Each structure stands twice: as structure tokens, then as C-alpha cells.
Amino acid sequence: MITSLVFVVLCLGASVYFSVVLPQGDENLSTFYIMDVMFLGAALWFGYNVISLCRDRN
């Protein structure tokens, strides 16, 4: 699960990077905004699950 969290955070970073770098008139910009929201939600969800898993082990 931690590995999945790392990959989701890396994908979030790449998506945010492209959202910032692409010019305002680019047709792919809205797609990257949607991906930003989806990856942010996934990162929060995985982060919550990893924290919960670590708490349950102790």
C-alpha cells in the first residue's frame, strides 16, 4: 500500500506539473485539471488507509 501511495503521489506531481506548464489555450489543460482532482483524492484516500493500517498494527 505504501508503494501504491508513492506512485499516486508521483502521478499527482506529474499531473500538477503539466497543469502549470501547459499554456492557457491548450486543449488538454482541462484533462489535466480533472486528473489533478482525481489523483489528489486518490492520494488522500491511500494516505488515510496507510495511516489506518499502521495504527491497527500497533
Short mmCIF file of N, CA, C and O in Angstrom, two decimals:
data_model
loop_
_atom_site.label_atom_id
_atom_site.label_comp_id
_atom_site.label_asym_id
_atom_site.label_seq_id
_atom_site.Cartn_x
_atom_site.Cartn_y
_atom_site.Cartn_z
N MET A 1 0.82 -1.18 0.00
CA MET A 1 0.00 0.00 0.00
C MET A 1 0.87 1.25 0.00
O MET A 1 0.48 2.24 -0.61
N ILE A 2 1.98 1.19 0.69
CA ILE A 2 2.85 2.36 0.70
C ILE A 2 3.42 2.61 -0.69
O ILE A 2 3.53 3.76 -1.13
N THR A 3 3.75 1.54 -1.40
CA THR A 3 4.25 1.69 -2.77
C THR A 3 3.19 2.31 -3.67
O THR A 3 3.49 3.20 -4.47
N SER A 4 1.96 1.90 -3.51
CA SER A 4 0.87 2.49 -4.29
C SER A 4 0.71 3.97 -3.96
O SER A 4 0.49 4.79 -4.86
N LEU A 5 0.83 4.31 -2.70
CA LEU A 5 0.74 5.72 -2.30
C LEU A 5 1.85 6.54 -2.94
O LEU A 5 1.60 7.65 -3.44
N VAL A 6 3.05 6.00 -2.97
CA VAL A 6 4.17 6.71 -3.59
C VAL A 6 3.91 6.95 -5.07
O VAL A 6 4.12 8.05 -5.59
N PHE A 7 3.42 5.93 -5.77
CA PHE A 7 3.15 6.09 -7.20
C PHE A 7 2.00 7.07 -7.46
O PHE A 7 2.05 7.84 -8.42
N VAL A 8 0.99 7.07 -6.63
CA VAL A 8 -0.12 8.01 -6.79
C VAL A 8 0.38 9.44 -6.57
O VAL A 8 0.01 10.36 -7.31
N VAL A 9 1.23 9.64 -5.58
CA VAL A 9 1.79 10.97 -5.32
C VAL A 9 2.68 11.41 -6.49
O VAL A 9 2.66 12.58 -6.89
N LEU A 10 3.45 10.49 -7.06
CA LEU A 10 4.27 10.83 -8.22
C LEU A 10 3.40 11.21 -9.42
O LEU A 10 3.70 12.18 -10.14
N CYS A 11 2.32 10.48 -9.63
CA CYS A 11 1.40 10.82 -10.72
C CYS A 11 0.72 12.16 -10.47
O CYS A 11 0.51 12.94 -11.40
N LEU A 12 0.38 12.43 -9.22
CA LEU A 12 -0.20 13.73 -8.87
C LEU A 12 0.79 14.85 -9.18
O LEU A 12 0.43 15.87 -9.77
N GLY A 13 2.04 14.64 -8.83
CA GLY A 13 3.07 15.65 -9.12
C GLY A 13 3.24 15.89 -10.61
O GLY A 13 3.36 17.04 -11.05
N ALA A 14 3.25 14.82 -11.39
CA ALA A 14 3.38 14.97 -12.84
C ALA A 14 2.18 15.68 -13.43
O ALA A 14 2.32 16.55 -14.31
N SER A 15 1.01 15.37 -12.95
CA SER A 15 -0.21 16.00 -13.46
C SER A 15 -0.25 17.49 -13.11
O SER A 15 -0.60 18.32 -13.95
N VAL A 16 0.11 17.82 -11.89
CA VAL A 16 0.16 19.23 -11.49
C VAL A 16 1.22 19.97 -12.29
O VAL A 16 1.01 21.11 -12.72
N TYR A 17 2.35 19.32 -12.52
CA TYR A 17 3.41 19.94 -13.32
C TYR A 17 2.89 20.30 -14.72
O TYR A 17 3.10 21.42 -15.20
N PHE A 18 2.21 19.36 -15.37
CA PHE A 18 1.70 19.63 -16.70
C PHE A 18 0.59 20.68 -16.68
O PHE A 18 0.43 21.44 -17.62
N SER A 19 -0.20 20.72 -15.60
CA SER A 19 -1.23 21.74 -15.48
C SER A 19 -0.61 23.13 -15.41
O SER A 19 -1.18 24.10 -15.91
N VAL A 20 0.54 23.23 -14.78
CA VAL A 20 1.21 24.52 -14.63
C VAL A 20 1.96 24.90 -15.90
O VAL A 20 1.96 26.07 -16.32
N VAL A 21 2.59 23.93 -16.56
CA VAL A 21 3.47 24.21 -17.69
C VAL A 21 2.70 24.47 -18.99
O VAL A 21 3.12 25.29 -19.80
N LEU A 22 1.57 23.78 -19.18
CA LEU A 22 0.84 23.93 -20.44
C LEU A 22 0.29 25.35 -20.58
O LEU A 22 -0.14 25.95 -19.60
N PRO A 23 0.29 25.90 -21.78
CA PRO A 23 -0.26 27.24 -21.98
C PRO A 23 -1.78 27.24 -21.77
O PRO A 23 -2.44 26.21 -21.88
N GLN A 24 -2.32 28.40 -21.47
CA GLN A 24 -3.75 28.51 -21.13
C GLN A 24 -4.68 28.07 -22.24
O GLN A 24 -5.77 27.60 -21.99
N GLY A 25 -4.30 28.20 -23.49
CA GLY A 25 -5.19 27.83 -24.59
C GLY A 25 -5.13 26.37 -25.00
O GLY A 25 -5.82 25.95 -25.92
N ASP A 26 -4.32 25.59 -24.34
CA ASP A 26 -4.14 24.18 -24.74
C ASP A 26 -5.42 23.39 -24.49
O ASP A 26 -6.08 23.53 -23.46
N GLU A 27 -5.75 22.52 -25.43
CA GLU A 27 -6.98 21.73 -25.32
C GLU A 27 -6.89 20.61 -24.29
O GLU A 27 -7.89 20.08 -23.86
N ASN A 28 -5.69 20.24 -23.87
CA ASN A 28 -5.50 19.17 -22.89
C ASN A 28 -5.51 19.67 -21.45
O ASN A 28 -5.45 18.87 -20.52
N LEU A 29 -5.59 20.95 -21.26
CA LEU A 29 -5.48 21.53 -19.92
C LEU A 29 -6.63 21.08 -19.01
O LEU A 29 -6.41 20.74 -17.85
N SER A 30 -7.84 21.01 -19.55
CA SER A 30 -8.98 20.59 -18.72
C SER A 30 -8.83 19.13 -18.29
O SER A 30 -9.22 18.76 -17.18
N THR A 31 -8.24 18.32 -19.13
CA THR A 31 -8.00 16.92 -18.77
C THR A 31 -7.03 16.82 -17.60
O THR A 31 -7.24 16.04 -16.67
N PHE A 32 -5.99 17.64 -17.61
CA PHE A 32 -5.03 17.61 -16.51
C PHE A 32 -5.64 18.16 -15.23
O PHE A 32 -5.30 17.71 -14.13
N TYR A 33 -6.55 19.12 -15.32
CA TYR A 33 -7.24 19.61 -14.12
C TYR A 33 -8.08 18.48 -13.50
O TYR A 33 -8.10 18.31 -12.29
N ILE A 34 -8.77 17.72 -14.34
CA ILE A 34 -9.57 16.60 -13.84
C ILE A 34 -8.66 15.55 -13.22
O ILE A 34 -8.95 15.00 -12.15
N MET A 35 -7.53 15.27 -13.86
CA MET A 35 -6.58 14.29 -13.32
C MET A 35 -5.99 14.79 -12.01
O MET A 35 -5.72 13.98 -11.10
N ASP A 36 -5.77 16.11 -11.87
CA ASP A 36 -5.27 16.66 -10.60
C ASP A 36 -6.22 16.33 -9.47
O ASP A 36 -5.80 15.87 -8.41
N VAL A 37 -7.51 16.55 -9.70
CA VAL A 37 -8.51 16.28 -8.66
C VAL A 37 -8.58 14.79 -8.35
O VAL A 37 -8.64 14.39 -7.17
N MET A 38 -8.55 13.96 -9.39
CA MET A 38 -8.64 12.52 -9.17
C MET A 38 -7.42 11.98 -8.42
O MET A 38 -7.56 11.19 -7.48
N PHE A 39 -6.23 12.41 -8.80
CA PHE A 39 -5.02 11.94 -8.12
C PHE A 39 -4.93 12.50 -6.70
O PHE A 39 -4.44 11.82 -5.79
N LEU A 40 -5.42 13.72 -6.48
CA LEU A 40 -5.43 14.27 -5.13
C LEU A 40 -6.36 13.44 -4.24
O LEU A 40 -6.01 13.10 -3.10
N GLY A 41 -7.54 13.12 -4.76
CA GLY A 41 -8.46 12.27 -4.00
C GLY A 41 -7.87 10.91 -3.71
O GLY A 41 -8.01 10.37 -2.60
N ALA A 42 -7.21 10.32 -4.71
CA ALA A 42 -6.59 9.00 -4.53
C ALA A 42 -5.46 9.08 -3.51
O ALA A 42 -5.31 8.17 -2.68
N ALA A 43 -4.66 10.15 -3.55
CA ALA A 43 -3.56 10.29 -2.60
C ALA A 43 -4.09 10.45 -1.18
O ALA A 43 -3.55 9.85 -0.24
N LEU A 44 -5.16 11.22 -1.02
CA LEU A 44 -5.75 11.37 0.32
C LEU A 44 -6.33 10.05 0.81
O LEU A 44 -6.16 9.69 1.98
N TRP A 45 -7.00 9.32 -0.07
CA TRP A 45 -7.60 8.05 0.29
C TRP A 45 -6.52 7.02 0.68
O TRP A 45 -6.62 6.36 1.70
N PHE A 46 -5.48 6.90 -0.16
CA PHE A 46 -4.41 5.96 0.15
C PHE A 46 -3.67 6.38 1.41
O PHE A 46 -3.28 5.53 2.22
N GLY A 47 -3.45 7.67 1.59
CA GLY A 47 -2.78 8.16 2.80
C GLY A 47 -3.57 7.80 4.04
O GLY A 47 -3.01 7.35 5.05
N TYR A 48 -4.88 8.00 4.00
CA TYR A 48 -5.73 7.64 5.13
C TYR A 48 -5.67 6.14 5.41
O TYR A 48 -5.57 5.72 6.56
N ASN A 49 -5.71 5.33 4.35
CA ASN A 49 -5.66 3.88 4.52
C ASN A 49 -4.32 3.42 5.07
O ASN A 49 -4.27 2.50 5.90
N VAL A 50 -3.23 4.01 4.63
CA VAL A 50 -1.91 3.62 5.13
C VAL A 50 -1.79 3.99 6.60
O VAL A 50 -1.28 3.20 7.42
N ILE A 51 -2.26 5.18 6.97
CA ILE A 51 -2.21 5.59 8.38
C ILE A 51 -3.07 4.68 9.24
O ILE A 51 -2.66 4.25 10.32
N SER A 52 -4.26 4.34 8.74
CA SER A 52 -5.14 3.43 9.49
C SER A 52 -4.52 2.05 9.64
O SER A 52 -4.62 1.42 10.70
N LEU A 53 -3.87 1.57 8.59
CA LEU A 53 -3.22 0.27 8.64
C LEU A 53 -2.08 0.26 9.64
O LEU A 53 -1.92 -0.70 10.40
N CYS A 54 -1.31 1.33 9.68
CA CYS A 54 -0.19 1.41 10.63
C CYS A 54 -0.70 1.49 12.07
O CYS A 54 -0.09 0.93 12.98
N ARG A 55 -1.82 2.19 12.30
CA ARG A 55 -2.38 2.28 13.63
C ARG A 55 -2.92 0.94 14.12
O ARG A 55 -2.80 0.60 15.29
N ASP A 56 -3.52 0.19 13.22
CA ASP A 56 -4.11 -1.10 13.59
C ASP A 56 -3.04 -2.14 13.91
O ASP A 56 -3.29 -3.08 14.64
N ARG A 57 -1.86 -1.97 13.38
CA ARG A 57 -0.79 -2.94 13.63
C ARG A 57 -0.22 -2.79 15.03
O ARG A 57 0.33 -3.74 15.58
N ASN A 58 -0.29 -1.60 15.60
CA ASN A 58 0.31 -1.37 16.92
C ASN A 58 -0.62 -1.72 18.02
O ASN A 58 -1.60 -1.86 18.28
#
